[in-house]
XYZ file of C-alpha atoms in Angstrom:
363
model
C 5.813 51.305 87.838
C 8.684 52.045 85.200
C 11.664 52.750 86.691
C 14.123 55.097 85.505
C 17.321 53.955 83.670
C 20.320 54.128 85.696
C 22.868 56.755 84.465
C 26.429 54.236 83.235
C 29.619 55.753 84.825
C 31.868 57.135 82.368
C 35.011 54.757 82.635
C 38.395 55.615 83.626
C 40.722 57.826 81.815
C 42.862 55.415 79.252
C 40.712 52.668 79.732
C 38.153 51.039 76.797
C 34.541 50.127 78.687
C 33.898 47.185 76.569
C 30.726 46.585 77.947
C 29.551 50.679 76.989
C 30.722 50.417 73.390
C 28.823 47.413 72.799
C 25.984 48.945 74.127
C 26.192 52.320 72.332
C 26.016 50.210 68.887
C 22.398 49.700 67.757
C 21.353 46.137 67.935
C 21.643 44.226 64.722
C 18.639 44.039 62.527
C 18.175 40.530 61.575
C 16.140 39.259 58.740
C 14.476 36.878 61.021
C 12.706 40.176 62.802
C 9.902 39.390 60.131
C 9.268 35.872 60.998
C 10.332 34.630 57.841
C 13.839 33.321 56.180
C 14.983 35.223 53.560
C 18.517 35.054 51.157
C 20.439 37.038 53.258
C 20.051 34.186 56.114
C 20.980 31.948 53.768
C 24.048 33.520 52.887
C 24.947 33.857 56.581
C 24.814 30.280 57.424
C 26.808 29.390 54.113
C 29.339 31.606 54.185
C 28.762 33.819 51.274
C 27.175 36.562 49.796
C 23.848 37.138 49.525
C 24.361 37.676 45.587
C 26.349 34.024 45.577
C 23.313 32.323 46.922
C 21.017 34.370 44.051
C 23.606 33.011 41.470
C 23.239 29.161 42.589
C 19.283 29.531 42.872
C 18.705 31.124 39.210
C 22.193 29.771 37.203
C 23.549 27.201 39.371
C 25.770 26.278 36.164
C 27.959 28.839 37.116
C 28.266 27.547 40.910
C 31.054 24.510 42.163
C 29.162 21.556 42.820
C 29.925 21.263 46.197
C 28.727 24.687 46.937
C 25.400 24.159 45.310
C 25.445 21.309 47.343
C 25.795 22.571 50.782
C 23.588 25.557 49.691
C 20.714 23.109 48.717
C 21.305 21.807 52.181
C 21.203 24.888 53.962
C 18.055 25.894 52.428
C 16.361 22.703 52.955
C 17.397 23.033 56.897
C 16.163 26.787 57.001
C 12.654 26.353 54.628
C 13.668 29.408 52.419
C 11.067 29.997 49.478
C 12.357 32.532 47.030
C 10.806 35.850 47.369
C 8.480 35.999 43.851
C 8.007 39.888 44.049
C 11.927 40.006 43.937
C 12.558 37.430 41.253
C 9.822 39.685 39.349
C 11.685 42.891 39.612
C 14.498 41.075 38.576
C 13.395 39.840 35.556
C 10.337 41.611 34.961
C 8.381 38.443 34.665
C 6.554 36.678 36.763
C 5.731 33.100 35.175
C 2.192 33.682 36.900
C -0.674 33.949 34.967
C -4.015 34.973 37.136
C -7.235 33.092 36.170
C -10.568 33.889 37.023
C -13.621 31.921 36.773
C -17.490 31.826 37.655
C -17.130 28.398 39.434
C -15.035 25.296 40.482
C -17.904 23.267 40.564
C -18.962 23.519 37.197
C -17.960 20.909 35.152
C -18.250 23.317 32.659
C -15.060 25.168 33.618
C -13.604 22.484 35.112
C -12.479 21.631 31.649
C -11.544 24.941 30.835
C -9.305 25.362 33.418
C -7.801 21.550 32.165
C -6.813 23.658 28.748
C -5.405 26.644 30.693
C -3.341 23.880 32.934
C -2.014 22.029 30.297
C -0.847 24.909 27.934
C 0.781 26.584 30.480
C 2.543 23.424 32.246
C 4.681 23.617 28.439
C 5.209 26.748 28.796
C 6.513 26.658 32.210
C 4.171 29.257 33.747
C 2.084 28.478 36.885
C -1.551 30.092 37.510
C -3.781 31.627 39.951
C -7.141 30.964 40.090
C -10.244 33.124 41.643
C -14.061 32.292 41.792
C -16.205 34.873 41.733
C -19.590 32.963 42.149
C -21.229 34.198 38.903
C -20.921 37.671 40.955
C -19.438 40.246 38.622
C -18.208 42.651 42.003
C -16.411 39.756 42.992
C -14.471 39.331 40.196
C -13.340 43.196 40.756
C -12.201 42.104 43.898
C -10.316 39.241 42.754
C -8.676 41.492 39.802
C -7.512 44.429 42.210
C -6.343 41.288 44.732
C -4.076 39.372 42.359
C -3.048 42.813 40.615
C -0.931 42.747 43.817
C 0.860 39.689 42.570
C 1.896 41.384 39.491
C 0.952 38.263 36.979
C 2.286 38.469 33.712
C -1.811 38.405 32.382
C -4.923 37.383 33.109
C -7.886 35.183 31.413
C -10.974 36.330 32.105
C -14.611 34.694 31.715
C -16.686 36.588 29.461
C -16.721 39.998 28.136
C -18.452 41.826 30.758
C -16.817 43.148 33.545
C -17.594 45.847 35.350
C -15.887 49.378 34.530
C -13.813 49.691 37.799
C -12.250 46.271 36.777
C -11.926 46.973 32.841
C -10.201 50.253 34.378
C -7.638 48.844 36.716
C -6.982 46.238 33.895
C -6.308 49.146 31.131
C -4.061 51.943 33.541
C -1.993 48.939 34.505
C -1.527 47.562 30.986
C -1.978 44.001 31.662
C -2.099 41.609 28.967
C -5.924 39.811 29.022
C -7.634 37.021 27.114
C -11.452 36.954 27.746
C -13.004 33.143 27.338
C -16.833 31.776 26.356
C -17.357 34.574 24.496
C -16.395 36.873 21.562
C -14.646 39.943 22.188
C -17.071 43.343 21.718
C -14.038 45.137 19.613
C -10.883 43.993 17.157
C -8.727 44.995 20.454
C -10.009 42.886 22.826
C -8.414 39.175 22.795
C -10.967 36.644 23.149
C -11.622 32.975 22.496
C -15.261 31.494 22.551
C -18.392 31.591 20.503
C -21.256 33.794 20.170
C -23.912 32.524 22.502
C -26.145 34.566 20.241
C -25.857 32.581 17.388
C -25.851 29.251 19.693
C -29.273 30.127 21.337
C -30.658 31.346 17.409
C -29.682 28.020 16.260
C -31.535 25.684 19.381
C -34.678 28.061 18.353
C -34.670 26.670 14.827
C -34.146 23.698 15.357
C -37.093 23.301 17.337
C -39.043 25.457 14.909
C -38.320 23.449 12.327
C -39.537 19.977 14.170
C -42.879 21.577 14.246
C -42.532 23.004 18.078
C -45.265 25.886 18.135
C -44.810 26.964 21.851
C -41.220 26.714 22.537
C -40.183 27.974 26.160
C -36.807 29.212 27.975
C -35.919 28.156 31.177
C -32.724 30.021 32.664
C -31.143 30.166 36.272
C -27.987 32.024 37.492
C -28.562 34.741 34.568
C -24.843 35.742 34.207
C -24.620 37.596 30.792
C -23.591 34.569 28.984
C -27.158 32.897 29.441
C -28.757 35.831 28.951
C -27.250 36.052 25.179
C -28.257 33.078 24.901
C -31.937 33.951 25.392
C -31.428 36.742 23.017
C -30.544 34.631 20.341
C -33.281 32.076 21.173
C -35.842 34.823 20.986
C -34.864 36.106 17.692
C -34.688 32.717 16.633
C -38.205 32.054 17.300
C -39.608 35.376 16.194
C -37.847 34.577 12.689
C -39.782 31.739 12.540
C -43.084 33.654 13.425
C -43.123 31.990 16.920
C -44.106 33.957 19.826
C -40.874 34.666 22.189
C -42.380 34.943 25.237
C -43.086 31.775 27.201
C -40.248 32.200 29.320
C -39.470 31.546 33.627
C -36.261 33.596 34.622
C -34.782 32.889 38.345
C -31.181 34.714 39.186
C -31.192 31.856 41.861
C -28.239 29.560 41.347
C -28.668 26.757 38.795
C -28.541 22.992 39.675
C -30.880 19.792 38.755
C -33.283 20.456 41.221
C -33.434 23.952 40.084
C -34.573 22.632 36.700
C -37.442 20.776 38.155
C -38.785 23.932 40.057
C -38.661 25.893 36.885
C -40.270 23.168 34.431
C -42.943 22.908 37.443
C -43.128 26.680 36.976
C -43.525 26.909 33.189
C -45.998 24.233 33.242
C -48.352 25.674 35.918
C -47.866 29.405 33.858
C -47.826 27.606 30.360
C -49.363 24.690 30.062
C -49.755 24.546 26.502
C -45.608 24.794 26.410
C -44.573 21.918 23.983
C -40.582 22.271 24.203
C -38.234 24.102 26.643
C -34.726 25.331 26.034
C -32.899 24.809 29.289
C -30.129 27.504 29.702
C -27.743 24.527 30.613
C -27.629 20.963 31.140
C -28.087 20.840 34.660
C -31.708 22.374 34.451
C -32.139 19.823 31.049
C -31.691 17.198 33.181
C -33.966 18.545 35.860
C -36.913 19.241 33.443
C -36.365 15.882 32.643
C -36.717 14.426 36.121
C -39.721 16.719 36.602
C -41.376 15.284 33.755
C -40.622 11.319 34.294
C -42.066 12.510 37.914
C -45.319 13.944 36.233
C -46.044 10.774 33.632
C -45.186 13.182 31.066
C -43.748 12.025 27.439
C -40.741 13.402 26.065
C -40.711 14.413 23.784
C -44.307 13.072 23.047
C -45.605 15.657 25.611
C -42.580 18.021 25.797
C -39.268 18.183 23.987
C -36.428 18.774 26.355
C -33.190 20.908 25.458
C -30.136 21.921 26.911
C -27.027 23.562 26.415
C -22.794 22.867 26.969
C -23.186 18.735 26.352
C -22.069 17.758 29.668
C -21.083 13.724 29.797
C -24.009 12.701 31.187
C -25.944 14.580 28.742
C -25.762 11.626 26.088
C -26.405 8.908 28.847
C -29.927 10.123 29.814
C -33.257 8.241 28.951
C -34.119 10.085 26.484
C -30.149 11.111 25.756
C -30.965 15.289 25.654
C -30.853 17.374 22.616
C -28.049 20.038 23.791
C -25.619 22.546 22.248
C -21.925 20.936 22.237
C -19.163 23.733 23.306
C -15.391 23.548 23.350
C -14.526 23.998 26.581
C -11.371 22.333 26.856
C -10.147 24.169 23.706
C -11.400 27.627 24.904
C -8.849 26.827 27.593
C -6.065 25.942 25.565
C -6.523 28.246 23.100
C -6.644 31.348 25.412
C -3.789 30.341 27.313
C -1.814 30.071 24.103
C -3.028 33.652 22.556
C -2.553 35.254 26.296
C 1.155 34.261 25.660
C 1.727 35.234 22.265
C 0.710 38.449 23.778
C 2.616 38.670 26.607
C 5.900 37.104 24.777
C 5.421 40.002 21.590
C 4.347 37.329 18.969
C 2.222 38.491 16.183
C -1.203 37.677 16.508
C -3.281 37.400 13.319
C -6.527 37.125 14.957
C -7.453 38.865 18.205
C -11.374 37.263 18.056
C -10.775 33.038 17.809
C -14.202 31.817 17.275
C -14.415 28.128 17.793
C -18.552 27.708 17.589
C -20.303 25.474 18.645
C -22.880 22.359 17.196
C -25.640 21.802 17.921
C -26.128 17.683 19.196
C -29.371 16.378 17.629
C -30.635 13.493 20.308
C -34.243 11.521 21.219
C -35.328 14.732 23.350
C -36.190 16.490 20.594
């Protein structure tokens, strides 16, 4: 049962009630009400204003060393972190750059993100980074979640987002570098190489070792492996090859995967004399599948993959595979998304740094 406040005498003519004029003033909002330690605490404890404490964090030149001192000390003692959204408003930067990628597995973009790391360290800009599972919706989410964080850009993998993303990306002006591929207009930054071209050129190269029923083998299917098909059908339909000994999975890609699908192609196919793996992890399956099997390559079968993972060289026989830059794509895009964000000029908004194509025993 509530019980009802008790009405407080009214005190005596000519005297001060202490006690009722402390309790007619509202109680003292406190930073602390939120849990969390902010500047103005920090200037309580020291001593000084909240803007004296701002001055020692962000030009502590123009701060006596003893009170940078004691205000290190205080901080240290309380476990204040600078508010970032604040420091943004403040100078309209926010030294963050958001990064999304397919996977941090993938050795593949391992590298990548390497590039981005190192550029950036120079620069002194730290990064954000999403993975959206090779699942183009997720990388929406990830774009409208670290939108909040108001980066100063973002590098994107691929050219292909959906159109909710590429609009919440354009009505918040946000400067963008796409990576692994080439951009589909002058205005759009990117740094890669056309997977066409790198998919055309596996296609004659095993048209041109006398291959006559090259296959594809592709897991995953993100867009970037399915340009890559493009340009290995074309390839082999300029070369009057049939393009259509092909097994297609959108299951996620791995060695074992590789087996399964050279298993597949061989029970569908079985006059296939060469595959084109989409990567090197299904390469390096097909290869397994085949030592398994008894099966010569590339007496039987000629095995070939594509990104030139380390490994890639090491295998018995060392695969045939398509050599990209991923390190540089990195580096590269980091360094353009920069330029663009600090007003440089920019000469070239499409880098292309292609690819070669790594002629080994598989083949």
């Amino acid at each position: 049962m509530i019980k009802p406040l008790k009405t407080a005498k009214a005190p005596r003519a000519g005297k001060a009630d202490s006690t009722a004029q402390t309790m007619a003033k509202p109680p003292r909002k406190t930073s602390r009400g939120s849990g969390r330690v902010t500047i103005v605490d920090v200037a309580r404890v020291a001593g000084v204003s909240a803007m004296t404490i701002s001055r020692a964090l962000k030009t502590p030149q123009l701060v006596q060393a003893d009170l940078r001192a004691r205000v290190a000390a205080i901080i240290d003692k309380l476990g204040y972190v600078p508010n970032q959204a604040a420091s943004t408003l403040a100078s309209s930067q926010s030294k963050v750059i958001a990064v999304i990628v397919p996977s941090f597995t993938n050795a593949v973009f391992i590298e990548t993100l390497s590039g981005i790391r190192d550029y950036l360290g120079l620069q002194g800009y730290q990064f954000l980074i999403g993975e959206t599972a090779y699942s183009a919706q997720a990388e929406s989410r990830l774009i409208a979640a670290y939108m909040r964080h108001a980066p100063d850009g973002f590098l994107l993998t691929g050219v292909d987002q959906l159109e909710d993303a590429q609009h919440q990306l354009l009505a918040n002006r946000v400067p963008i570098v796409r990576m692994f591929d080439l951009g589909k207009t002058a205005r759009d930054l990117s740094v890669g190489f056309s997977q066409r071209k790198a998919g055309y050129a596996m296609a004659r190269h095993l048209a041109a070792r006398g291959y006559k029923k090259p296959g594809f083998l592709a897991a995953q299917l993100d867009p970037r492996a399915m340009k890559r098909r493009m340009g290995f059908r074309k390839g082999l339909t300029d070369a009057g090859l049939a393009a259509d000994i092909e097994i297609l999975t959108p299951e996620p890609s791995d060695v074992q995967m590789g087996a399964a699908l050279l298993s597949r192609m061989l029970e569908r196919h079985p006059d296939c004399d060469a595959v084109f793996c989409c990567n090197d992890d299904l390469a390096l399956g097909a290869l397994f599948e085949c030592q398994r099997r008894g099966l010569a390559v590339p007496g039987r079968l000629a095995i070939a993959g594509f990104n030139d993972l380390p490994w890639s060289a090491c295998a018995n026989p060392a695969i045939t595979t398509i050599v990209t830059p991923r390190y540089q794509i990195g580096y590269r895009a980091a360094q353009l998304l920069l330029d663009q964000i600090g007003g440089n000029p920019i000469p070239k908004t499409r880098i292309d740094l292609g690819f070669e194509l790594a002629l080994r025993a598989s083949t």
